[in-house]
């Protein structure tokens, strides 16, 4: 049992977490709050920074404010020692809340204390600082991960082994799958397109097919124009025949019902208004 | 969504299209001028084609981008004509400028965009979707028109 290492293990996460908590909890744009947040964050950086540099700057700050800090650090140390057995994340978060409360009550003291804590630990042992900086990184990663998860849920694509997992490539993969699916639908629609391999050739087939269909429509409209003029005098025996042929042309029952009405309607229109006047 | 229906099955807009088209044909037939010059014949066949397109687009409704655009184009036909010509001229100029730099798929995609109504403003994914539906509707249109023509002819 060496007390300094234990204290370090307890105190470091709380210091870091309080620095995170300060910026979140402190909603006021007060000078003290802003400085506190900045100082807290800086203490994180200092933990890594001091590894190389030593404890020069930080310890000076500690010495200046030592008189105000000592009692607080003592009380906190006691609290930490009570809880040191259970060092789960929940416990550390509780510590965070208490420490941040203290900070809110006493602005300058709280700020200084964080710096002093990191300074003292750096003075104690470098190995501890390294391990703690490792945990710092882990904590940073943990805090980053929840923000990324919703994005991944958003796209509903799962990456297979060896595929890229960032959101852009996931979206791109989803888009490509959609395109290939639609290409397949189009291939089913266009006759003779199933044998063709390659996106460009399939597109060629599709374009040709649409062009041919549009040309057919044009041709048929010309044909209908010619035919329409020919058929119009013998409109009398038209209704029944139209009914038969169009009914044969339609497969579904609903369509047949629909068309049963239409030729008669047409007959009425033609016979009633247009052609009796003409004849 | 209409794309859910099977591609080989009958188009759900077929009956609606036939009814509308027959009515439009009757209307065209009604105000037929007595003269049968070449110009008149061309004009009438053009009218029939427009009627077929419009009735197909009406039958589909506004649920599809291509039918919406087609209806809009047909509605503002007279105003739209000048715009079309300016676009055509601009696009040919562009193509000449681009030359052979962009061959292959991009030009194919652009061709498809020009064929499907309203395809200029779509991304590739939607373009394929609309093209599939448009092909389906065009085939029904052709079938129905051929049926009517065959009936008249015999």
mmCIF file of N, CA and C in Angstrom, chain A residues 22-109:
data_model
loop_
_atom_site.group_PDB
_atom_site.id
_atom_site.type_symbol
_atom_site.label_atom_id
_atom_site.label_comp_id
_atom_site.label_asym_id
_atom_site.label_seq_id
_atom_site.Cartn_x
_atom_site.Cartn_y
_atom_site.Cartn_z
ATOM 1 N N UNK A 22 -17.269 21.169 -15.794
ATOM 2 C CA UNK A 22 -17.409 22.604 -15.578
ATOM 3 C C UNK A 22 -18.008 23.305 -16.796
ATOM 4 N N UNK A 23 -17.479 22.966 -17.921
ATOM 5 C CA UNK A 23 -17.959 23.654 -19.126
ATOM 6 C C UNK A 23 -19.420 23.298 -19.390
ATOM 7 N N UNK A 24 -19.803 22.084 -19.000
ATOM 8 C CA UNK A 24 -21.191 21.704 -19.264
ATOM 9 C C UNK A 24 -22.137 22.299 -18.226
ATOM 10 N N UNK A 25 -21.688 22.203 -16.956
ATOM 11 C CA UNK A 25 -22.593 22.601 -15.885
ATOM 12 C C UNK A 25 -22.710 24.105 -15.813
ATOM 13 N N UNK A 26 -21.631 24.778 -16.094
ATOM 14 C CA UNK A 26 -21.604 26.232 -15.921
ATOM 15 C C UNK A 26 -22.248 26.913 -17.113
ATOM 16 N N UNK A 27 -23.491 27.314 -16.995
ATOM 17 C CA UNK A 27 -24.140 27.925 -18.154
ATOM 18 C C UNK A 27 -23.860 29.409 -18.293
ATOM 19 N N UNK A 28 -23.305 30.021 -17.272
ATOM 20 C CA UNK A 28 -23.163 31.480 -17.298
ATOM 21 C C UNK A 28 -21.856 31.875 -17.965
ATOM 22 N N UNK A 29 -21.906 32.902 -18.745
ATOM 23 C CA UNK A 29 -20.681 33.371 -19.388
ATOM 24 C C UNK A 29 -19.859 34.261 -18.467
ATOM 25 N N UNK A 30 -19.754 33.850 -17.217
ATOM 26 C CA UNK A 30 -18.973 34.638 -16.272
ATOM 27 C C UNK A 30 -17.488 34.479 -16.559
ATOM 28 N N UNK A 31 -16.751 35.437 -16.095
ATOM 29 C CA UNK A 31 -15.310 35.371 -16.298
ATOM 30 C C UNK A 31 -14.698 34.213 -15.536
ATOM 31 N N UNK A 32 -15.167 34.068 -14.302
ATOM 32 C CA UNK A 32 -14.610 32.998 -13.486
ATOM 33 C C UNK A 32 -14.882 31.632 -14.090
ATOM 34 N N UNK A 33 -16.124 31.442 -14.541
ATOM 35 C CA UNK A 33 -16.469 30.149 -15.129
ATOM 36 C C UNK A 33 -15.650 29.862 -16.360
ATOM 37 N N UNK A 34 -15.531 30.852 -17.183
ATOM 38 C CA UNK A 34 -14.760 30.632 -18.406
ATOM 39 C C UNK A 34 -13.320 30.300 -18.086
ATOM 40 N N UNK A 35 -12.761 31.040 -17.172
ATOM 41 C CA UNK A 35 -11.370 30.774 -16.811
ATOM 42 C C UNK A 35 -11.242 29.399 -16.195
ATOM 43 N N UNK A 36 -12.249 29.059 -15.373
ATOM 44 C CA UNK A 36 -12.196 27.744 -14.743
ATOM 45 C C UNK A 36 -12.184 26.636 -15.780
ATOM 46 N N UNK A 37 -13.067 26.759 -16.767
ATOM 47 C CA UNK A 37 -13.096 25.732 -17.803
ATOM 48 C C UNK A 37 -11.770 25.669 -18.534
ATOM 49 N N UNK A 38 -11.262 26.819 -18.844
ATOM 50 C CA UNK A 38 -9.994 26.843 -19.582
ATOM 51 C C UNK A 38 -8.883 26.230 -18.746
ATOM 52 N N UNK A 39 -8.882 26.618 -17.494
ATOM 53 C CA UNK A 39 -7.829 26.079 -16.641
ATOM 54 C C UNK A 39 -7.954 24.575 -16.498
ATOM 55 N N UNK A 40 -9.208 24.124 -16.364
ATOM 56 C CA UNK A 40 -9.401 22.678 -16.219
ATOM 57 C C UNK A 40 -8.903 21.936 -17.441
ATOM 58 N N UNK A 41 -9.251 22.431 -18.588
ATOM 59 C CA UNK A 41 -8.794 21.783 -19.802
ATOM 60 C C UNK A 41 -7.271 21.832 -19.879
ATOM 61 N N UNK A 42 -6.754 22.968 -19.465
ATOM 62 C CA UNK A 42 -5.310 23.098 -19.529
ATOM 63 C C UNK A 42 -4.639 22.099 -18.605
ATOM 64 N N UNK A 43 -5.296 21.820 -17.485
ATOM 65 C CA UNK A 43 -4.711 20.844 -16.574
ATOM 66 C C UNK A 43 -4.612 19.480 -17.238
ATOM 67 N N UNK A 44 -5.582 19.163 -18.092
ATOM 68 C CA UNK A 44 -5.483 17.906 -18.835
ATOM 69 C C UNK A 44 -4.247 17.898 -19.707
ATOM 70 N N UNK A 45 -4.095 18.972 -20.425
ATOM 71 C CA UNK A 45 -2.941 19.025 -21.321
ATOM 72 C C UNK A 45 -1.645 18.994 -20.534
ATOM 73 N N UNK A 46 -1.707 19.642 -19.392
ATOM 74 C CA UNK A 46 -0.501 19.700 -18.592
ATOM 75 C C UNK A 46 -0.058 18.316 -18.157
ATOM 76 N N UNK A 47 -1.027 17.446 -17.925
ATOM 77 C CA UNK A 47 -0.672 16.104 -17.488
ATOM 78 C C UNK A 47 0.265 15.444 -18.488
ATOM 79 N N UNK A 48 -0.042 15.624 -19.759
ATOM 80 C CA UNK A 48 0.864 15.081 -20.764
ATOM 81 C C UNK A 48 2.096 15.960 -20.932
ATOM 82 N N UNK A 49 1.910 17.212 -20.722
ATOM 83 C CA UNK A 49 2.952 18.196 -20.961
ATOM 84 C C UNK A 49 4.075 18.054 -19.946
ATOM 85 N N UNK A 50 3.668 17.754 -18.731
ATOM 86 C CA UNK A 50 4.638 17.709 -17.651
ATOM 87 C C UNK A 50 5.532 16.480 -17.752
ATOM 88 N N UNK A 51 5.062 15.485 -18.455
ATOM 89 C CA UNK A 51 5.894 14.293 -18.632
ATOM 90 C C UNK A 51 7.299 14.663 -19.095
ATOM 91 N N UNK A 52 7.347 15.565 -20.040
ATOM 92 C CA UNK A 52 8.662 15.943 -20.574
ATOM 93 C C UNK A 52 9.288 17.076 -19.781
ATOM 94 N N UNK A 53 8.481 18.020 -19.374
ATOM 95 C CA UNK A 53 9.034 19.249 -18.834
ATOM 96 C C UNK A 53 9.369 19.174 -17.336
ATOM 97 N N UNK A 54 8.645 18.384 -16.636
ATOM 98 C CA UNK A 54 8.828 18.428 -15.180
ATOM 99 C C UNK A 54 7.730 19.231 -14.521
ATOM 100 N N UNK A 55 7.956 19.664 -13.311
ATOM 101 C CA UNK A 55 6.877 20.244 -12.522
ATOM 102 C C UNK A 55 7.068 21.725 -12.220
ATOM 103 N N UNK A 56 7.794 22.400 -13.041
ATOM 104 C CA UNK A 56 8.209 23.774 -12.741
ATOM 105 C C UNK A 56 7.065 24.744 -12.542
ATOM 106 N N UNK A 57 6.290 24.953 -13.569
ATOM 107 C CA UNK A 57 5.323 26.044 -13.556
ATOM 108 C C UNK A 57 4.176 25.746 -12.613
ATOM 109 N N UNK A 58 3.742 24.536 -12.660
ATOM 110 C CA UNK A 58 2.528 24.202 -11.923
ATOM 111 C C UNK A 58 2.754 24.304 -10.433
ATOM 112 N N UNK A 59 3.876 23.874 -10.006
ATOM 113 C CA UNK A 59 4.135 23.889 -8.566
ATOM 114 C C UNK A 59 4.195 25.313 -8.020
ATOM 115 N N UNK A 60 4.610 26.229 -8.810
ATOM 116 C CA UNK A 60 4.623 27.620 -8.361
ATOM 117 C C UNK A 60 3.205 28.085 -8.031
ATOM 118 N N UNK A 61 2.311 27.772 -8.908
ATOM 119 C CA UNK A 61 0.910 28.127 -8.658
ATOM 120 C C UNK A 61 0.426 27.504 -7.367
ATOM 121 N N UNK A 62 0.809 26.282 -7.172
ATOM 122 C CA UNK A 62 0.360 25.574 -5.977
ATOM 123 C C UNK A 62 0.867 26.292 -4.730
ATOM 124 N N UNK A 63 2.114 26.687 -4.788
ATOM 125 C CA UNK A 63 2.695 27.326 -3.609
ATOM 126 C C UNK A 63 1.994 28.642 -3.284
ATOM 127 N N UNK A 64 1.596 29.334 -4.284
ATOM 128 C CA UNK A 64 0.954 30.624 -4.046
ATOM 129 C C UNK A 64 -0.346 30.450 -3.274
ATOM 130 N N UNK A 65 -1.139 29.482 -3.658
ATOM 131 C CA UNK A 65 -2.480 29.350 -3.091
ATOM 132 C C UNK A 65 -2.586 28.237 -2.054
ATOM 133 N N UNK A 66 -1.499 27.778 -1.603
ATOM 134 C CA UNK A 66 -1.528 26.586 -0.762
ATOM 135 C C UNK A 66 -2.389 26.777 0.486
ATOM 136 N N UNK A 67 -2.372 27.949 1.013
ATOM 137 C CA UNK A 67 -3.092 28.187 2.254
ATOM 138 C C UNK A 67 -4.591 27.965 2.076
ATOM 139 N N UNK A 68 -5.115 28.388 0.975
ATOM 140 C CA UNK A 68 -6.551 28.218 0.759
ATOM 141 C C UNK A 68 -6.896 26.797 0.353
ATOM 142 N N UNK A 69 -5.973 26.129 -0.260
ATOM 143 C CA UNK A 69 -6.310 24.828 -0.849
ATOM 144 C C UNK A 69 -6.276 23.695 0.165
ATOM 145 N N UNK A 70 -5.400 23.776 1.086
ATOM 146 C CA UNK A 70 -5.082 22.609 1.908
ATOM 147 C C UNK A 70 -6.304 21.973 2.546
ATOM 148 N N UNK A 71 -7.166 22.766 3.106
ATOM 149 C CA UNK A 71 -8.307 22.163 3.807
ATOM 150 C C UNK A 71 -9.217 21.433 2.833
ATOM 151 N N UNK A 72 -9.429 22.050 1.699
ATOM 152 C CA UNK A 72 -10.280 21.384 0.696
ATOM 153 C C UNK A 72 -9.681 20.067 0.240
ATOM 154 N N UNK A 73 -8.414 20.110 -0.033
ATOM 155 C CA UNK A 73 -7.799 18.888 -0.530
ATOM 156 C C UNK A 73 -7.820 17.802 0.533
ATOM 157 N N UNK A 74 -7.712 18.218 1.774
ATOM 158 C CA UNK A 74 -7.790 17.220 2.844
ATOM 159 C C UNK A 74 -9.162 16.562 2.885
ATOM 160 N N UNK A 75 -10.171 17.423 2.838
ATOM 161 C CA UNK A 75 -11.520 16.846 2.906
ATOM 162 C C UNK A 75 -11.764 15.929 1.713
ATOM 163 N N UNK A 76 -11.297 16.366 0.584
ATOM 164 C CA UNK A 76 -11.492 15.532 -0.606
ATOM 165 C C UNK A 76 -10.707 14.243 -0.538
ATOM 166 N N UNK A 77 -9.520 14.361 -0.025
ATOM 167 C CA UNK A 77 -8.707 13.158 0.091
ATOM 168 C C UNK A 77 -9.402 12.125 0.958
ATOM 169 N N UNK A 78 -10.025 12.607 2.043
ATOM 170 C CA UNK A 78 -10.748 11.669 2.891
ATOM 171 C C UNK A 78 -11.884 11.006 2.137
ATOM 172 N N UNK A 79 -12.593 11.809 1.396
ATOM 173 C CA UNK A 79 -13.712 11.247 0.636
ATOM 174 C C UNK A 79 -13.217 10.213 -0.356
ATOM 175 N N UNK A 80 -12.105 10.512 -0.960
ATOM 176 C CA UNK A 80 -11.575 9.571 -1.941
ATOM 177 C C UNK A 80 -11.112 8.280 -1.288
ATOM 178 N N UNK A 81 -10.556 8.425 -0.134
ATOM 179 C CA UNK A 81 -10.078 7.202 0.515
ATOM 180 C C UNK A 81 -11.231 6.323 0.941
ATOM 181 N N UNK A 82 -12.335 6.939 1.291
ATOM 182 C CA UNK A 82 -13.499 6.104 1.601
ATOM 183 C C UNK A 82 -13.948 5.335 0.366
ATOM 184 N N UNK A 83 -13.868 5.986 -0.752
ATOM 185 C CA UNK A 83 -14.422 5.371 -1.967
ATOM 186 C C UNK A 83 -13.379 4.689 -2.816
ATOM 187 N N UNK A 84 -12.202 4.618 -2.360
ATOM 188 C CA UNK A 84 -11.142 4.188 -3.284
ATOM 189 C C UNK A 84 -11.276 2.726 -3.668
ATOM 190 N N UNK A 85 -11.986 1.930 -2.819
ATOM 191 C CA UNK A 85 -12.128 0.508 -3.145
ATOM 192 C C UNK A 85 -12.909 0.334 -4.440
ATOM 193 N N UNK A 86 -13.990 1.034 -4.520
ATOM 194 C CA UNK A 86 -14.801 0.927 -5.741
ATOM 195 C C UNK A 86 -14.404 2.057 -6.673
ATOM 196 N N UNK A 87 -13.615 1.735 -7.661
ATOM 197 C CA UNK A 87 -13.145 2.772 -8.593
ATOM 198 C C UNK A 87 -13.840 2.634 -9.939
ATOM 199 N N UNK A 88 -15.128 2.439 -9.896
ATOM 200 C CA UNK A 88 -15.854 2.342 -11.162
ATOM 201 C C UNK A 88 -16.138 3.734 -11.707
ATOM 202 N N UNK A 89 -16.647 3.794 -12.872
ATOM 203 C CA UNK A 89 -16.870 5.077 -13.522
ATOM 204 C C UNK A 89 -17.999 5.852 -12.858
ATOM 205 N N UNK A 90 -18.953 5.103 -12.321
ATOM 206 C CA UNK A 90 -20.054 5.775 -11.633
ATOM 207 C C UNK A 90 -19.533 6.571 -10.441
ATOM 208 N N UNK A 91 -18.641 5.918 -9.693
ATOM 209 C CA UNK A 91 -18.081 6.595 -8.537
ATOM 210 C C UNK A 91 -17.352 7.862 -8.950
ATOM 211 N N UNK A 92 -16.589 7.737 -9.987
ATOM 212 C CA UNK A 92 -15.829 8.904 -10.422
ATOM 213 C C UNK A 92 -16.774 10.016 -10.867
ATOM 214 N N UNK A 93 -17.880 9.629 -11.480
ATOM 215 C CA UNK A 93 -18.820 10.660 -11.906
ATOM 216 C C UNK A 93 -19.459 11.342 -10.699
ATOM 217 N N UNK A 94 -19.700 10.547 -9.628
ATOM 218 C CA UNK A 94 -20.215 11.175 -8.411
ATOM 219 C C UNK A 94 -19.209 12.173 -7.871
ATOM 220 N N UNK A 95 -17.967 11.756 -7.880
ATOM 221 C CA UNK A 95 -16.913 12.654 -7.418
ATOM 222 C C UNK A 95 -16.911 13.925 -8.252
ATOM 223 N N UNK A 96 -17.121 13.759 -9.511
ATOM 224 C CA UNK A 96 -17.155 14.912 -10.392
ATOM 225 C C UNK A 96 -18.218 15.886 -9.941
ATOM 226 N N UNK A 97 -19.397 15.340 -9.640
ATOM 227 C CA UNK A 97 -20.480 16.241 -9.283
ATOM 228 C C UNK A 97 -20.152 17.002 -7.996
ATOM 229 N N UNK A 98 -19.612 16.295 -7.032
ATOM 230 C CA UNK A 98 -19.300 16.990 -5.784
ATOM 231 C C UNK A 98 -18.220 18.032 -5.996
ATOM 232 N N UNK A 99 -17.228 17.669 -6.718
ATOM 233 C CA UNK A 99 -16.136 18.615 -6.918
ATOM 234 C C UNK A 99 -16.614 19.830 -7.702
ATOM 235 N N UNK A 100 -17.472 19.596 -8.682
ATOM 236 C CA UNK A 100 -17.963 20.737 -9.446
ATOM 237 C C UNK A 100 -18.824 21.629 -8.566
ATOM 238 N N UNK A 101 -19.553 21.020 -7.615
ATOM 239 C CA UNK A 101 -20.312 21.846 -6.676
ATOM 240 C C UNK A 101 -19.374 22.745 -5.875
ATOM 241 N N UNK A 102 -18.328 22.114 -5.425
ATOM 242 C CA UNK A 102 -17.347 22.913 -4.696
ATOM 243 C C UNK A 102 -16.826 24.055 -5.550
ATOM 244 N N UNK A 103 -16.616 23.750 -6.795
ATOM 245 C CA UNK A 103 -16.088 24.777 -7.687
ATOM 246 C C UNK A 103 -17.072 25.917 -7.834
ATOM 247 N N UNK A 104 -18.322 25.549 -7.905
ATOM 248 C CA UNK A 104 -19.310 26.601 -8.074
ATOM 249 C C UNK A 104 -19.392 27.480 -6.831
ATOM 250 N N UNK A 105 -19.204 26.854 -5.695
ATOM 251 C CA UNK A 105 -19.246 27.667 -4.484
ATOM 252 C C UNK A 105 -18.025 28.569 -4.386
ATOM 253 N N UNK A 106 -16.886 28.001 -4.633
ATOM 254 C CA UNK A 106 -15.650 28.790 -4.476
ATOM 255 C C UNK A 106 -14.911 28.806 -5.796
ATOM 256 N N UNK A 107 -15.015 29.927 -6.434
ATOM 257 C CA UNK A 107 -14.479 30.005 -7.785
ATOM 258 C C UNK A 107 -12.981 29.769 -7.841
ATOM 259 N N UNK A 108 -12.254 30.690 -7.225
ATOM 260 C CA UNK A 108 -10.811 30.675 -7.393
ATOM 261 C C UNK A 108 -10.194 29.436 -6.759
ATOM 262 N N UNK A 109 -10.722 29.071 -5.595
ATOM 263 C CA UNK A 109 -10.149 27.913 -4.915
ATOM 264 C C UNK A 109 -10.280 26.655 -5.737
#
